[in-house]
XYZ file of C-alpha atoms in Angstrom:
616
model
C 0.000 0.000 0.000
C 1.328 3.386 -0.959
C 0.442 6.755 -2.406
C 2.510 9.172 -4.450
C 2.342 12.868 -5.209
C 4.569 15.611 -6.532
C 5.074 19.078 -7.913
C 7.123 20.198 -10.902
C 7.601 23.935 -11.308
C 10.087 25.478 -13.728
C 9.497 28.944 -12.312
C 10.270 28.529 -8.613
C 12.609 26.851 -6.172
C 10.649 23.967 -4.664
C 13.224 23.410 -1.946
C 11.504 26.334 -0.214
C 8.010 24.819 -0.516
C 8.246 22.058 2.070
C 4.999 22.975 3.949
C 2.956 22.636 0.762
C 4.656 19.387 -0.159
C 4.029 18.000 3.309
C 0.342 18.913 2.991
C 0.085 17.146 -0.371
C 1.744 14.033 0.986
C -0.276 14.082 4.197
C -3.479 14.064 2.120
C -2.540 10.479 1.198
C -2.013 9.342 4.794
C -4.692 6.635 4.570
C -2.712 4.973 1.771
C 0.279 4.389 4.008
C 0.395 4.853 7.739
C 3.913 3.533 8.317
C 5.906 6.375 6.890
C 6.359 9.197 4.464
C 9.288 10.709 2.623
C 9.867 13.809 0.530
C 12.546 14.485 -2.015
C 13.025 17.888 -3.587
C 15.338 19.632 -6.027
C 15.147 23.138 -7.408
C 12.312 22.482 -9.826
C 10.959 19.078 -8.806
C 9.595 17.478 -5.661
C 8.228 13.980 -5.072
C 6.429 12.639 -2.027
C 5.286 9.201 -0.965
C 3.388 7.471 1.813
C 3.795 3.757 2.361
C 2.901 0.800 4.504
C 5.831 -1.229 5.768
C 4.891 -4.368 3.928
C 8.247 -6.068 4.406
C 8.669 -5.080 8.040
C 12.037 -3.443 7.419
C 10.995 0.029 8.492
C 13.238 1.577 5.836
C 12.004 4.223 3.394
C 10.958 2.566 0.154
C 10.666 5.712 -1.976
C 11.248 8.121 -3.585
C 14.260 6.298 -4.946
C 16.962 8.705 -6.107
C 19.968 7.976 -8.316
C 22.877 10.386 -8.050
C 26.135 10.615 -9.968
C 28.947 12.890 -8.867
C 26.726 14.394 -6.196
C 24.060 15.418 -8.718
C 20.628 13.900 -9.207
C 20.081 11.848 -12.330
C 16.638 10.389 -11.615
C 14.020 10.249 -8.867
C 11.300 7.589 -8.952
C 8.074 6.748 -7.145
C 5.574 3.968 -7.731
C 2.291 2.860 -6.213
C 0.622 -0.524 -6.553
C 2.414 -3.829 -6.981
C 4.833 -5.256 -9.529
C 4.716 -8.969 -10.284
C 7.606 -11.239 -11.266
C 10.224 -8.819 -9.972
C 12.838 -11.607 -9.995
C 12.711 -11.663 -13.783
C 12.814 -7.862 -13.940
C 15.842 -7.718 -11.646
C 17.602 -10.280 -13.800
C 16.787 -8.351 -16.959
C 18.147 -5.166 -15.387
C 21.175 -6.823 -13.826
C 20.111 -5.813 -10.295
C 21.508 -8.169 -7.675
C 19.669 -8.823 -4.438
C 16.470 -7.240 -3.125
C 15.497 -3.843 -4.482
C 12.443 -1.665 -3.802
C 9.901 -1.338 -6.578
C 10.775 2.317 -7.132
C 14.392 1.402 -7.875
C 13.354 -1.245 -10.384
C 11.056 1.224 -12.109
C 13.764 3.891 -12.172
C 16.371 1.549 -13.595
C 13.870 0.278 -16.154
C 13.377 3.844 -17.356
C 17.120 4.437 -17.588
C 17.424 1.226 -19.622
C 14.445 1.488 -21.971
C 13.314 5.124 -21.899
C 9.637 5.745 -22.648
C 9.250 2.029 -23.429
C 10.052 1.055 -19.837
C 6.433 0.311 -18.881
C 6.274 -2.449 -21.484
C 8.737 -4.366 -19.310
C 6.664 -3.985 -16.118
C 4.028 -6.490 -15.091
C 1.489 -5.625 -12.426
C -0.952 -3.029 -11.177
C 0.982 0.215 -10.935
C 1.168 3.978 -11.336
C 4.574 5.592 -11.762
C 6.063 9.074 -11.500
C 9.690 9.750 -12.511
C 11.719 12.946 -12.657
C 14.643 12.992 -15.083
C 16.750 15.911 -13.877
C 18.989 16.426 -16.898
C 16.078 16.421 -19.349
C 13.848 18.361 -16.930
C 11.154 15.826 -17.730
C 8.341 14.385 -15.630
C 7.250 10.896 -16.666
C 3.854 9.557 -15.568
C 2.581 6.061 -16.374
C -0.254 3.658 -15.531
C -0.539 -0.074 -15.943
C -2.179 -1.547 -19.003
C -5.748 -1.731 -17.677
C -5.669 1.112 -15.156
C -5.699 -0.724 -11.821
C -3.953 2.187 -10.090
C -5.169 5.796 -10.430
C -2.892 8.747 -11.201
C -4.160 12.315 -11.624
C -2.374 15.456 -12.754
C -3.091 19.165 -12.972
C -1.226 21.616 -15.202
C 0.056 24.893 -13.758
C 1.304 27.853 -15.776
C 4.899 26.839 -15.111
C 4.614 23.178 -14.212
C 2.370 20.347 -13.069
C 0.992 18.702 -9.922
C 0.206 15.000 -9.677
C -1.107 12.497 -7.152
C -2.587 9.062 -6.577
C -5.765 10.837 -5.522
C -7.299 14.187 -6.353
C -7.089 15.241 -2.716
C -3.290 15.375 -2.894
C -3.530 17.936 -5.700
C -6.309 19.827 -3.920
C -3.968 20.274 -0.954
C -1.959 22.716 -3.097
C -3.040 26.346 -2.518
C -3.064 27.157 -6.241
C -5.811 24.613 -6.945
C -9.468 25.536 -6.494
C -12.017 22.694 -6.592
C -14.356 23.572 -9.461
C -16.738 21.418 -11.460
C -18.065 22.722 -14.757
C -20.744 21.412 -17.108
C -18.362 18.922 -18.698
C -17.416 17.519 -15.290
C -21.069 17.187 -14.300
C -21.793 15.367 -17.534
C -19.015 12.890 -16.836
C -20.114 12.482 -13.225
C -23.784 11.841 -14.028
C -23.152 9.494 -16.935
C -20.513 7.194 -15.398
C -19.004 7.378 -18.866
C -15.457 6.464 -17.827
C -13.942 8.778 -20.414
C -10.242 8.023 -20.651
C -8.146 10.798 -19.141
C -11.107 12.653 -17.597
C -10.530 13.929 -14.045
C -14.096 15.240 -13.275
C -12.867 18.439 -11.594
C -11.956 21.337 -13.858
C -8.313 21.232 -14.891
C -7.806 17.691 -13.570
C -6.686 14.933 -15.898
C -5.977 11.260 -15.344
C -3.174 9.368 -17.042
C -4.961 6.958 -19.418
C -4.414 3.223 -18.870
C -1.584 1.772 -20.911
C 0.058 5.164 -21.422
C 3.335 6.877 -20.598
C 3.183 10.686 -20.485
C 6.273 12.885 -20.761
C 5.814 16.455 -19.553
C 8.575 18.975 -20.295
C 8.781 22.794 -20.248
C 7.915 22.606 -23.956
C 4.743 20.557 -23.561
C 3.250 17.105 -23.121
C 3.576 13.959 -25.227
C 1.848 10.604 -24.801
C 3.078 7.128 -25.699
C 0.451 4.364 -25.751
C 2.339 1.207 -24.910
C -0.624 -1.182 -24.723
C -4.151 -1.510 -26.069
C -6.613 -4.227 -26.906
C -5.973 -5.850 -30.269
C -8.250 -7.837 -32.549
C -6.828 -11.248 -33.437
C -8.327 -14.276 -35.104
C -9.349 -16.923 -32.549
C -8.239 -20.340 -33.744
C -8.687 -22.485 -30.604
C -11.649 -24.857 -30.449
C -13.960 -25.009 -27.420
C -11.887 -27.477 -25.439
C -8.655 -25.605 -26.158
C -10.265 -22.279 -25.265
C -11.505 -23.577 -21.917
C -8.053 -24.950 -21.148
C -6.353 -21.714 -22.157
C -8.646 -19.616 -19.934
C -7.883 -21.956 -17.028
C -4.149 -21.642 -17.707
C -4.153 -17.836 -17.997
C -6.377 -17.260 -14.969
C -4.429 -19.756 -12.854
C -1.147 -18.048 -13.745
C -2.618 -14.649 -12.873
C -3.861 -15.896 -9.498
C -0.393 -17.230 -8.705
C 1.178 -13.895 -9.622
C -1.271 -11.889 -7.538
C -0.793 -14.175 -4.539
C 2.866 -13.163 -4.532
C 5.523 -14.756 -2.374
C 5.128 -12.755 0.839
C 2.214 -12.557 3.244
C -0.760 -14.438 1.796
C -3.637 -12.131 0.758
C -7.211 -12.824 1.777
C -10.031 -13.214 -0.747
C -13.370 -11.410 -0.848
C -15.802 -14.272 -1.511
C -19.403 -13.754 -2.642
C -20.281 -17.308 -3.669
C -20.552 -16.251 -7.323
C -18.481 -17.911 -10.014
C -15.960 -15.029 -10.217
C -14.723 -14.850 -6.635
C -15.220 -18.600 -6.194
C -12.943 -19.270 -9.176
C -10.250 -17.032 -7.684
C -10.638 -18.770 -4.325
C -10.366 -22.253 -5.821
C -7.298 -21.408 -7.907
C -5.627 -19.699 -4.937
C -6.388 -22.753 -2.795
C -4.784 -24.970 -5.428
C -1.689 -22.742 -5.674
C -1.191 -22.530 -1.912
C -1.662 -26.277 -1.519
C 1.115 -26.828 -4.070
C 3.362 -24.608 -1.959
C 2.440 -26.485 1.188
C 1.314 -23.228 2.745
C -1.516 -22.035 4.930
C -5.198 -22.304 3.949
C -6.957 -19.559 2.028
C -8.620 -16.871 4.163
C -11.981 -15.746 2.794
C -14.232 -12.867 3.795
C -17.874 -12.085 2.990
C -20.289 -9.223 3.601
C -24.036 -9.724 3.910
C -27.143 -7.935 5.113
C -29.131 -9.761 7.776
C -30.071 -13.438 7.495
C -30.366 -15.343 4.217
C -33.970 -16.136 5.154
C -34.785 -12.420 4.851
C -33.632 -12.300 1.210
C -36.269 -11.383 -1.387
C -35.663 -12.450 -4.956
C -36.209 -9.825 -7.654
C -35.240 -9.237 -11.291
C -31.665 -8.239 -10.362
C -30.765 -10.239 -7.261
C -31.721 -13.865 -7.841
C -30.272 -15.579 -4.763
C -28.620 -14.788 -1.424
C -24.866 -15.208 -1.231
C -24.611 -17.021 2.100
C -25.529 -20.612 1.054
C -23.103 -20.523 -1.876
C -20.341 -18.976 0.213
C -20.694 -21.772 2.737
C -20.647 -24.332 -0.056
C -17.263 -23.002 -1.262
C -15.915 -22.771 2.283
C -16.852 -26.395 3.027
C -15.579 -27.661 -0.311
C -12.173 -25.984 -0.091
C -11.744 -25.793 3.677
C -11.025 -22.061 3.727
C -10.572 -20.078 6.917
C -13.675 -17.922 6.690
C -14.987 -14.718 8.283
C -18.464 -13.224 7.793
C -19.290 -9.537 8.231
C -23.016 -9.037 8.733
C -24.214 -5.441 8.366
C -27.496 -3.796 9.235
C -29.025 -0.604 7.932
C -27.600 1.478 10.776
C -24.082 0.524 9.660
C -24.467 1.679 6.072
C -26.328 4.918 6.789
C -23.888 5.980 9.502
C -22.895 9.557 8.510
C -19.291 8.945 9.532
C -19.078 5.922 7.228
C -20.701 7.754 4.328
C -18.296 10.630 4.847
C -15.327 8.230 4.842
C -16.536 6.732 1.566
C -16.848 10.151 -0.060
C -13.369 11.055 1.095
C -12.068 7.773 -0.280
C -13.558 8.298 -3.730
C -13.168 12.119 -3.877
C -16.362 12.372 -5.985
C -20.012 11.344 -5.528
C -21.064 7.897 -6.725
C -24.422 6.342 -7.677
C -23.444 3.026 -6.077
C -24.649 3.998 -2.606
C -24.639 1.189 -0.069
C -22.431 -0.901 -2.367
C -19.771 1.682 -1.499
C -20.402 1.753 2.225
C -20.666 -2.026 2.610
C -17.453 -2.624 0.638
C -15.639 0.005 2.687
C -16.819 -1.575 5.949
C -15.816 -5.019 4.698
C -12.355 -3.759 3.717
C -11.951 -2.088 7.098
C -12.849 -5.319 8.891
C -10.644 -7.459 6.632
C -7.677 -5.154 7.248
C -7.620 -6.401 10.853
C -6.669 -9.835 9.493
C -4.680 -9.334 6.252
C -2.914 -6.517 4.419
C -4.291 -7.223 0.942
C -7.062 -9.168 -0.795
C -7.833 -10.763 -4.126
C -11.140 -9.841 -5.778
C -13.180 -11.420 -8.553
C -13.816 -8.051 -10.188
C -13.996 -7.474 -13.953
C -14.904 -11.087 -14.796
C -18.287 -9.760 -15.948
C -16.528 -7.351 -18.298
C -14.157 -10.021 -19.616
C -16.597 -12.922 -20.014
C -19.967 -11.215 -20.527
C -21.696 -11.478 -17.182
C -23.625 -8.219 -16.982
C -27.412 -8.450 -17.152
C -27.604 -5.987 -20.028
C -25.424 -8.240 -22.194
C -28.218 -10.810 -22.283
C -31.028 -8.416 -23.225
C -31.249 -7.854 -27.008
C -32.931 -4.473 -26.628
C -30.182 -3.200 -24.335
C -27.397 -4.695 -26.451
C -28.662 -2.834 -29.524
C -29.217 0.509 -27.748
C -27.034 3.302 -29.236
C -25.702 4.438 -25.873
C -23.470 3.235 -23.058
C -24.758 -0.206 -21.939
C -25.168 0.729 -18.262
C -27.094 3.855 -19.241
C -29.353 1.694 -21.397
C -29.855 -0.524 -18.345
C -30.816 2.506 -16.249
C -33.380 3.520 -18.880
C -34.768 -0.023 -18.771
C -35.389 0.587 -15.055
C -37.143 3.909 -15.625
C -34.136 6.218 -15.720
C -34.227 9.162 -18.073
C -30.974 11.070 -17.718
C -27.604 9.298 -17.671
C -26.974 7.299 -14.499
C -28.210 9.109 -11.395
C -29.293 12.380 -13.011
C -33.079 12.199 -12.811
C -33.396 14.443 -9.735
C -31.475 17.346 -11.249
C -33.386 20.531 -12.061
C -34.921 20.676 -15.567
C -32.977 23.780 -16.576
C -29.703 22.135 -15.489
C -30.582 18.941 -17.357
C -31.236 21.076 -20.412
C -27.740 22.553 -20.192
C -26.062 19.220 -19.549
C -28.018 17.113 -22.077
C -26.753 13.917 -20.469
C -28.291 11.663 -23.093
C -26.420 13.463 -25.866
C -23.198 13.191 -23.858
C -23.719 9.459 -23.427
C -24.508 9.150 -27.121
C -21.321 11.004 -28.046
C -19.302 8.759 -25.720
C -20.879 5.748 -27.408
C -20.044 7.048 -30.882
C -16.450 7.810 -29.867
C -15.916 4.317 -28.499
C -17.566 2.668 -31.500
C -14.991 4.315 -33.749
C -12.147 2.948 -31.581
C -13.199 -0.710 -31.347
C -10.458 -3.046 -32.632
C -12.187 -5.496 -34.985
C -11.364 -8.052 -37.666
C -12.113 -7.509 -41.314
C -15.404 -9.108 -42.242
C -16.818 -9.309 -38.707
C -20.551 -8.701 -38.532
C -23.751 -9.566 -36.752
C -23.729 -10.761 -33.159
C -19.999 -11.520 -33.194
C -19.148 -7.912 -33.995
C -21.812 -6.423 -31.714
C -20.657 -8.381 -28.694
C -17.061 -7.406 -29.416
C -18.192 -3.762 -29.363
C -20.060 -4.194 -26.078
C -17.044 -5.953 -24.561
C -14.839 -3.063 -25.648
C -17.104 -0.609 -23.776
C -16.766 -2.769 -20.670
C -12.995 -3.158 -20.870
C -12.338 0.529 -21.444
C -15.018 2.849 -20.095
C -16.614 0.656 -17.412
C -13.263 -0.456 -16.037
C -12.111 3.136 -15.695
C -14.867 3.629 -13.089
C -14.975 0.129 -11.581
C -11.261 -0.314 -10.853
C -10.932 3.035 -9.102
C -14.064 2.183 -7.086
C -12.517 -0.918 -5.539
C -8.986 0.443 -5.273
C -9.970 3.681 -3.526
C -12.259 2.030 -0.971
C -9.650 -0.579 -0.148
C -6.939 2.076 0.141
C -9.108 4.125 2.498
C -9.163 1.124 4.826
C -5.433 0.504 4.415
C -6.155 -2.641 2.383
C -4.420 -3.459 -0.882
C -6.647 -4.874 -3.632
C -5.444 -7.263 -6.341
C -7.540 -8.468 -9.262
C -6.494 -11.671 -11.030
C -9.040 -11.202 -13.834
C -7.367 -7.881 -14.589
C -4.466 -9.537 -16.384
C -3.748 -8.122 -19.824
C -2.906 -11.539 -21.308
C -6.200 -13.044 -20.135
C -8.177 -9.945 -21.096
C -6.848 -9.745 -24.648
C -7.286 -13.495 -25.180
C -10.892 -13.391 -23.980
C -11.567 -10.244 -26.031
C -10.977 -12.294 -29.166
C -13.054 -15.325 -28.179
C -16.247 -15.250 -30.291
C -19.490 -14.737 -28.397
C -20.719 -18.160 -29.495
C -17.869 -19.679 -27.476
C -18.228 -17.344 -24.490
C -21.875 -18.398 -24.125
C -21.692 -21.886 -25.632
C -24.259 -23.396 -23.226
C -26.632 -20.435 -23.221
C -25.635 -19.086 -19.806
C -23.677 -16.022 -18.841
C -19.929 -16.639 -18.464
C -20.185 -20.182 -19.870
C -16.474 -20.167 -20.635
C -15.417 -19.229 -17.118
C -17.758 -21.779 -15.551
C -16.322 -24.545 -17.692
C -12.755 -23.485 -16.931
C -13.141 -24.037 -13.181
C -15.995 -26.568 -13.032
C -13.764 -29.307 -11.650
C -12.628 -27.129 -8.737
C -15.981 -26.022 -7.308
C -19.257 -27.502 -6.035
C -21.953 -27.935 -8.678
C -24.341 -25.495 -7.001
C -21.750 -22.719 -7.259
C -20.786 -23.560 -10.846
C -24.466 -23.499 -11.852
C -25.503 -20.453 -9.830
C -27.029 -17.699 -11.969
C -25.432 -14.274 -11.857
C -26.374 -12.257 -8.770
C -24.737 -8.822 -8.403
C -22.904 -7.480 -5.366
C -25.343 -7.596 -2.439
C -27.286 -4.544 -1.316
C -29.638 -4.083 1.571
C -33.309 -4.747 0.902
C -34.393 -3.207 4.191
C -37.106 -0.559 3.605
C -35.458 1.418 6.414
C -32.618 2.220 4.018
C -35.013 3.861 1.569
C -36.626 5.819 4.387
C -33.190 7.002 5.513
C -32.457 8.242 2.000
C -35.767 10.077 1.947
C -34.964 11.675 5.291
C -31.712 12.870 3.772
C -33.505 14.411 0.822
C -36.058 16.080 3.086
C -33.194 17.552 5.076
C -31.596 18.826 1.876
C -34.782 20.627 0.822
C -35.250 22.094 4.288
C -31.687 23.432 4.530
C -31.358 26.911 2.987
C -27.578 26.487 2.896
C -27.596 23.117 1.079
C -25.346 23.703 -1.948
C -27.093 21.091 -4.098
C -30.620 22.381 -3.435
C -30.548 24.922 -6.297
C -29.466 22.126 -8.635
C -32.330 19.782 -7.698
C -35.784 19.232 -9.156
C -37.760 20.018 -6.015
C -40.997 18.534 -7.325
C -39.346 15.260 -8.299
C -37.603 15.028 -4.930
C -40.830 15.654 -3.012
C -42.627 13.024 -5.099
C -40.017 10.437 -4.240
C -40.102 11.346 -0.548
C -43.856 10.732 -0.556
C -43.397 7.210 -1.948
C -40.201 5.694 -0.524
C -41.281 2.165 -1.506
C -39.741 2.721 -4.929
C -36.356 2.537 -3.174
C -36.889 -0.924 -1.668
C -35.747 -3.529 -4.235
C -35.662 -4.451 -7.881
C -34.667 -2.643 -11.056
C -36.669 0.489 -10.345
C -35.102 0.679 -6.896
C -31.594 0.344 -8.379
C -32.238 3.345 -10.617
C -34.090 5.377 -7.971
C -31.355 4.781 -5.406
C -28.730 5.881 -7.906
C -30.618 9.146 -8.398
C -30.920 9.796 -4.672
C -27.360 8.756 -3.849
C -26.004 11.091 -6.513
C -27.997 14.082 -5.298
C -27.156 13.523 -1.633
C -23.548 12.752 -2.509
C -23.312 15.879 -4.643
C -24.581 18.026 -1.774
C -22.118 16.504 0.701
C -19.275 16.818 -1.794
C -19.944 20.454 -2.626
C -20.143 21.249 1.071
C -17.194 19.262 2.422
C -14.769 19.878 -0.419
C -15.887 23.452 -1.051
C -16.422 22.603 -4.714
C -17.678 25.512 -6.804
C -20.140 24.781 -9.615
C -19.315 26.691 -12.778
C -21.929 26.540 -15.545
């Protein structure tokens, strides 16, 4: 666990700016409570926070290379690199070396192509003193976030927006474009939501000099002919996923696993169990969050079954060391918890109690382990989302999750239905989503001659692996980081992702079920009931008290003359929802209605706590 930040300024001496640099680094304290370190030169300063994962107590970064008493390079990295033994050998580095040193030496060896030699989930910042160049990079799929903000004579950067906001020259402002991005969940590559903020795109290396900025894309999805038959494809998926699980397990302290009883997390658990058994090591530790008793579960068109029976089936089958976290409504509406979630994510989110429950789970898990494996992005890779299996939604000329929201009664983006009509007119969220759709359609890597369902499902998969991942990965990573918990995602392996991207839809769904290919790949490792369980999304509370609590929050917003989001809200629509809170209870309509309420309440809290100014 770590966080990085920094300031490049060609017009001032940063050795005199230590208080500001300390404030920027301190903003990342939750990412590393074991230590911090600053390095500064005349025109560059880097800061890092870290957790003492190896127990050595020594500063891990910034790593600085000097020659003749003068700085050549300073390097910082956040996240985790895999297969560092091979990287050390390739670089000729003998003995243990911190990740930042390996990254720095890789840059000195390969220049802007250095990231192609790194394997893992990482974000990197390097300062090359002689060239007066800042280098920023993210891993291929964007597991680790990295934001930057241009100044008149330099640039600020950080693992989180809050590190940049700690600089006195930066005012938190959101304009119409930022609101469009926020209320569409569009996942536009490079978009930072706040005005002036940018994010390094996945698979990119940026070089920022006094003369300007250049970008080198070192990885992207590619379209390739799939020649494996069904049996070979199943075996190859098993091989790639198993190898990724072994890499993410690492060789140090064994991570835990967040287990839901679905095929994704169960597959990760089974493969981790197999890998650890081969090592002769300790049993897998699994962790689950739930709301109340399984007997209280109510099936609806989204949530088809409770997690608990399937979790217990996996636990019994594999003999994992298991811990359950049972939450009630009071836990997830606790203002302190909701505030912690907002601070973790830095922007409002429509995911509501999915955020708060995951944060609470991560906080509880951190008492047992320092990192966890998740089953995330399997839906994006193998076609598990509900909208993928609805022809009307698949054919909709907009972002798939926005089409899903419309299917549940939504009208404006994802979470925008309670905004004032005049504001919605200015934002035109549906046009923004349509433009995002058109942009992505033009970028889809495809084979000559592809058509029909094969091409359409490739297009939908591309949306998932680019735009949806840009929101999903930061969601998990930021909530885990806020609890001091590292998150690792075996499905987020570029080799597996690109292979699966080229598997025809007829093979991905060969038996008519979602994620047929993944099920077949791990069928021999799991109980039949888990292998055959239909998709059921991340659990949410079905307690009507949660809906009433949201309505109380909206009533408070309307009654507060100082509420910053009140002028942006459709008062009539809010009052109508308050009068009928049952729409927030369960099902598709509730999913959409909750997203609308969570976004409005989150926006109000965000504007107030962060002092964000709305500029339209």
